[in-house]
Short mmCIF file of N, CA and C in Angstrom, two decimals:
data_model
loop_
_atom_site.label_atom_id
_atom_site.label_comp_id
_atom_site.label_asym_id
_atom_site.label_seq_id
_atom_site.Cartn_x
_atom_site.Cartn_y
_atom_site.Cartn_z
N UNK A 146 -182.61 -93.81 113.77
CA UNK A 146 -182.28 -92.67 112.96
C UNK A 146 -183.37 -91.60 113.07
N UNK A 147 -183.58 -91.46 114.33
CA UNK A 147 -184.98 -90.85 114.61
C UNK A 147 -184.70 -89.36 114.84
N UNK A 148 -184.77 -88.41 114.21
CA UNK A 148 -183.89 -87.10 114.56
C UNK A 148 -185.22 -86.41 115.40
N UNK A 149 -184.56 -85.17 116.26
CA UNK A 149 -185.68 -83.85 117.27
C UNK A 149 -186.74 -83.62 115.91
N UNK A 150 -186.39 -83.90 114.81
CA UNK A 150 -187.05 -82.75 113.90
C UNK A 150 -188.41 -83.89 113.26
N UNK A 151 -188.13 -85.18 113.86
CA UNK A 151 -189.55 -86.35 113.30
C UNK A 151 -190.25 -86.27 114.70
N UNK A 152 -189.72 -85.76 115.98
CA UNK A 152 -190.41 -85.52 117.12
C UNK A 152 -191.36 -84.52 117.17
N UNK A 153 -190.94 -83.45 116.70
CA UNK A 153 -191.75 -82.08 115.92
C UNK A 153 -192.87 -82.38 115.19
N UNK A 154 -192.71 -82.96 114.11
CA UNK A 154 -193.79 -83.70 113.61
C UNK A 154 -195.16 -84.66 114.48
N UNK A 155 -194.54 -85.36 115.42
CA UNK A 155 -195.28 -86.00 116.02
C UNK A 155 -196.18 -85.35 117.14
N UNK A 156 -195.48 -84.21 117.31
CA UNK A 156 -195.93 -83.59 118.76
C UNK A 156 -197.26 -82.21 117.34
N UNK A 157 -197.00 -82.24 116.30
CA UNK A 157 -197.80 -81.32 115.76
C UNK A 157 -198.81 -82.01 115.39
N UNK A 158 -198.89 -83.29 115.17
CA UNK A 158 -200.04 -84.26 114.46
C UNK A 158 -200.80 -84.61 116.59
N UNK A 159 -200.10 -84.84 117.10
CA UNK A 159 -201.04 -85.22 118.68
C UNK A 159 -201.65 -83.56 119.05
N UNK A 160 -201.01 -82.33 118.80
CA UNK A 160 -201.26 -80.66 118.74
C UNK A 160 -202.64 -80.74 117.60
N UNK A 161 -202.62 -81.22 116.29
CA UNK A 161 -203.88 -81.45 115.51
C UNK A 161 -204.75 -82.49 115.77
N UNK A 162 -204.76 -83.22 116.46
CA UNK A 162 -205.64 -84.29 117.25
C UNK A 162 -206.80 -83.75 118.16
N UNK A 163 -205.70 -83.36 118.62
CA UNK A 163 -206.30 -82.53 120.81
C UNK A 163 -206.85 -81.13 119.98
N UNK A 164 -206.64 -81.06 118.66
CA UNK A 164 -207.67 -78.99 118.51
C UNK A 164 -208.71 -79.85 118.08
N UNK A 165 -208.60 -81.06 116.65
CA UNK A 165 -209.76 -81.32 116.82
C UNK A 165 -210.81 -82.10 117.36
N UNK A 166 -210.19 -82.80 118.61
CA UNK A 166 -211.22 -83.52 119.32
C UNK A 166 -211.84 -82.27 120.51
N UNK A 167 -211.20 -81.50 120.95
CA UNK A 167 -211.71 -80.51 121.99
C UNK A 167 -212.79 -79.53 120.76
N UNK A 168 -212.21 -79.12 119.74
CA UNK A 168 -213.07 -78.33 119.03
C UNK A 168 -214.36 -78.94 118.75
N UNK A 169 -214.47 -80.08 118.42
CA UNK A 169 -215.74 -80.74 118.00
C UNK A 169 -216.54 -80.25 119.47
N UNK A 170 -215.93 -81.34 120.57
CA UNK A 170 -216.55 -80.99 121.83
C UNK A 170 -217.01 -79.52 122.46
N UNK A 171 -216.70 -78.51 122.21
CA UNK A 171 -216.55 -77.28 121.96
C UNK A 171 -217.84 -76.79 121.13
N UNK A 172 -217.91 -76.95 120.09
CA UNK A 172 -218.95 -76.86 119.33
C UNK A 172 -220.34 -77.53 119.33
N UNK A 173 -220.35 -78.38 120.31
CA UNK A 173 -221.49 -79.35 120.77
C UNK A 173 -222.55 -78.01 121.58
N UNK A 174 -221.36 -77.73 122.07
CA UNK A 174 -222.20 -76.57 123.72
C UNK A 174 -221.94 -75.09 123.26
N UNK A 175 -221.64 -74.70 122.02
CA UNK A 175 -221.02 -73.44 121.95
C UNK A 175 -222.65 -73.09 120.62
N UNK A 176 -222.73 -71.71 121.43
CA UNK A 176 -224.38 -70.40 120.76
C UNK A 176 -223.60 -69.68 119.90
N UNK A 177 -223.04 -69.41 118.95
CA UNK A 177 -222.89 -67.85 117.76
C UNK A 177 -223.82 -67.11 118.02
N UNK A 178 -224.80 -67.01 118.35
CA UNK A 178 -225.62 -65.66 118.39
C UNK A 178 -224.93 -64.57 119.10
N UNK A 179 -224.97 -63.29 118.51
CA UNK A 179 -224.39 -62.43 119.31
C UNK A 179 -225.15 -62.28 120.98
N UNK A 180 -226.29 -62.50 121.09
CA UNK A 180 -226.57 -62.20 122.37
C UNK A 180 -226.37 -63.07 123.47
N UNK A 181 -226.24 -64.50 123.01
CA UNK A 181 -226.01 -65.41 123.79
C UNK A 181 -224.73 -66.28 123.63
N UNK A 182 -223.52 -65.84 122.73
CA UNK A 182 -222.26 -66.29 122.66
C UNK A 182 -221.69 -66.09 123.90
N UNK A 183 -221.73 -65.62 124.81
CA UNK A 183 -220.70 -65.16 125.87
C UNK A 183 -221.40 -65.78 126.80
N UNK A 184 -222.66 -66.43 127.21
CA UNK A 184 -223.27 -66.54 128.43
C UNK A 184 -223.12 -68.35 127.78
N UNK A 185 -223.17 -69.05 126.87
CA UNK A 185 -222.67 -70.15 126.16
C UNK A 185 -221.33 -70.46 126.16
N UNK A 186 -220.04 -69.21 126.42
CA UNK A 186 -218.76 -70.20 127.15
C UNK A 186 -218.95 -70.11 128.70
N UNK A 187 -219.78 -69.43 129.23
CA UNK A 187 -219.66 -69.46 130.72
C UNK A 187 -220.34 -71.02 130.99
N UNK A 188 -221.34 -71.29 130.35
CA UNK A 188 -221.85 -72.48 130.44
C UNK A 188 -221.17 -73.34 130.49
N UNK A 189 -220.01 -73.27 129.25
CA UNK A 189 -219.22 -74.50 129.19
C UNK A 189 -218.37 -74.49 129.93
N UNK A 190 -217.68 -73.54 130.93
CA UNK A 190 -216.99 -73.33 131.78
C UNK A 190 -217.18 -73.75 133.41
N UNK A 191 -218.90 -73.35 133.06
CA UNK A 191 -219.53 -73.95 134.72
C UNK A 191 -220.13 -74.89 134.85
N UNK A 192 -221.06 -75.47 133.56
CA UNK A 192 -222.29 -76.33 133.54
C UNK A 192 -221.70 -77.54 133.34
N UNK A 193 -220.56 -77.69 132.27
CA UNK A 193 -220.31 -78.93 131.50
C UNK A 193 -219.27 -79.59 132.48
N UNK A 194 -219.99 -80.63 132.30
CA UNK A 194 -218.32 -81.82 133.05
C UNK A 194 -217.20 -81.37 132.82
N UNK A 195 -216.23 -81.09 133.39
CA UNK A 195 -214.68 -81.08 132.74
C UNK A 195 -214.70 -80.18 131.39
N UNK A 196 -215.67 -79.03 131.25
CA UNK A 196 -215.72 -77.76 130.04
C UNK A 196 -214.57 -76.98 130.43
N UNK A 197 -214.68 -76.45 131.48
CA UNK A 197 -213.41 -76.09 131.89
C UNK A 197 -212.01 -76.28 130.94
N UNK A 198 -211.36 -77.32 131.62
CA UNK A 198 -209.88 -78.64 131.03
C UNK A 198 -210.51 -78.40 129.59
N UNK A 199 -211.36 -78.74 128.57
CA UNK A 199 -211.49 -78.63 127.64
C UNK A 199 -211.14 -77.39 126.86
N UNK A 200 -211.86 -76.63 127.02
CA UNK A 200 -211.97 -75.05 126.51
C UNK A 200 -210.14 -74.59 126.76
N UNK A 201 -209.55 -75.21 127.88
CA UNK A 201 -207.85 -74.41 128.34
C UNK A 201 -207.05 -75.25 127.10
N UNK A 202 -207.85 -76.79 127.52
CA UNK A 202 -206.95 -77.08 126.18
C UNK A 202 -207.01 -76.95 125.30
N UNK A 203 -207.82 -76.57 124.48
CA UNK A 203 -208.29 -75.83 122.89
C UNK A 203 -207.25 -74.94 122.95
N UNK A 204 -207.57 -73.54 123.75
CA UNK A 204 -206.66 -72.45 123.51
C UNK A 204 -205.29 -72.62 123.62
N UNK A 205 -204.89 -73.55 124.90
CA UNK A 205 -203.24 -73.38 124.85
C UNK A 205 -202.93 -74.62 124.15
N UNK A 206 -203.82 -75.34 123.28
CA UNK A 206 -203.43 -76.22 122.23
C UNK A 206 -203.15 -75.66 121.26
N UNK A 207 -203.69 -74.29 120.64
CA UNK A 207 -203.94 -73.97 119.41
C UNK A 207 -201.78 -72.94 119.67
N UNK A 208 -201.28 -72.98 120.45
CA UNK A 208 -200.49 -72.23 121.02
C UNK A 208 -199.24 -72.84 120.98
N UNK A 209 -199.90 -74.17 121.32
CA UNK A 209 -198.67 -75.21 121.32
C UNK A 209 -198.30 -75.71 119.85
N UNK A 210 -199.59 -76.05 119.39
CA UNK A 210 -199.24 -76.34 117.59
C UNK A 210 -198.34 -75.14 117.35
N UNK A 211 -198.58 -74.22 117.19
CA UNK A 211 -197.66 -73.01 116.50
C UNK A 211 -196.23 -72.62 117.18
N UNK A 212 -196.28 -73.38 118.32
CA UNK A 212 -194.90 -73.16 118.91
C UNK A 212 -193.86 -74.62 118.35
N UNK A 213 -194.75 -75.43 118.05
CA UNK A 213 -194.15 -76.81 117.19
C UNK A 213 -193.92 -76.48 116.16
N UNK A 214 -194.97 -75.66 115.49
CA UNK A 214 -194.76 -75.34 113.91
C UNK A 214 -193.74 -74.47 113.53
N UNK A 215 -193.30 -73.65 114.49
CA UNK A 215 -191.93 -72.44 114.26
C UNK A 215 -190.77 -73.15 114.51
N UNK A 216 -191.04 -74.09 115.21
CA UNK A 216 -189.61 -74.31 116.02
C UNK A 216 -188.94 -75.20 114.92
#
C-alpha cells in the first residue's frame, strides 16, 4: 500500500541526508572571511580529494530536495 507520494518522502529524507553529510564536509575546508572565501572553494574544488563531487552535490542536492518538496 505503498503510494508515489511515501516515495517523495523517502527521496526528501536521503535529499536531507546527502545536504547534511556534504555540508558538514563542506564546512571542514570552507574560510568566511571576505578575502579568502573564494580562493577556499577553489581549494575545495582543486586541493581536496573528491571536493569537486562534493561541493556539485551540495548544490544540485539542495535543488533536488525542493524539486521533491513541490512535487
Amino acid at each position: 500500500n505503498i503510494s508515489s507520494w511515501w516515495n517523495f518522502g523517502s527521496l526528501l529524507g536521503i535529499c536531507l541526508i546527502l545536504q547534511i553529510l556534504t555540508g558538514l564536509f563542506l564546512a571542514m575546508h570552507y574560510t568566511s572571511d571576505t578575502m579568502t572565501a573564494f580562493s577556499s572553494v577553489t581549494h575545495i574544488c582543486r586541493d581536496v580529494n573528491y571536493g569537486w563531487l562534493i561541493r556539485y552535490l551540495h548544490a544540485n542536492g539542495a535543488s533536488m530536495f525542493f524539486i521533491c518538496l513541490f512535487l
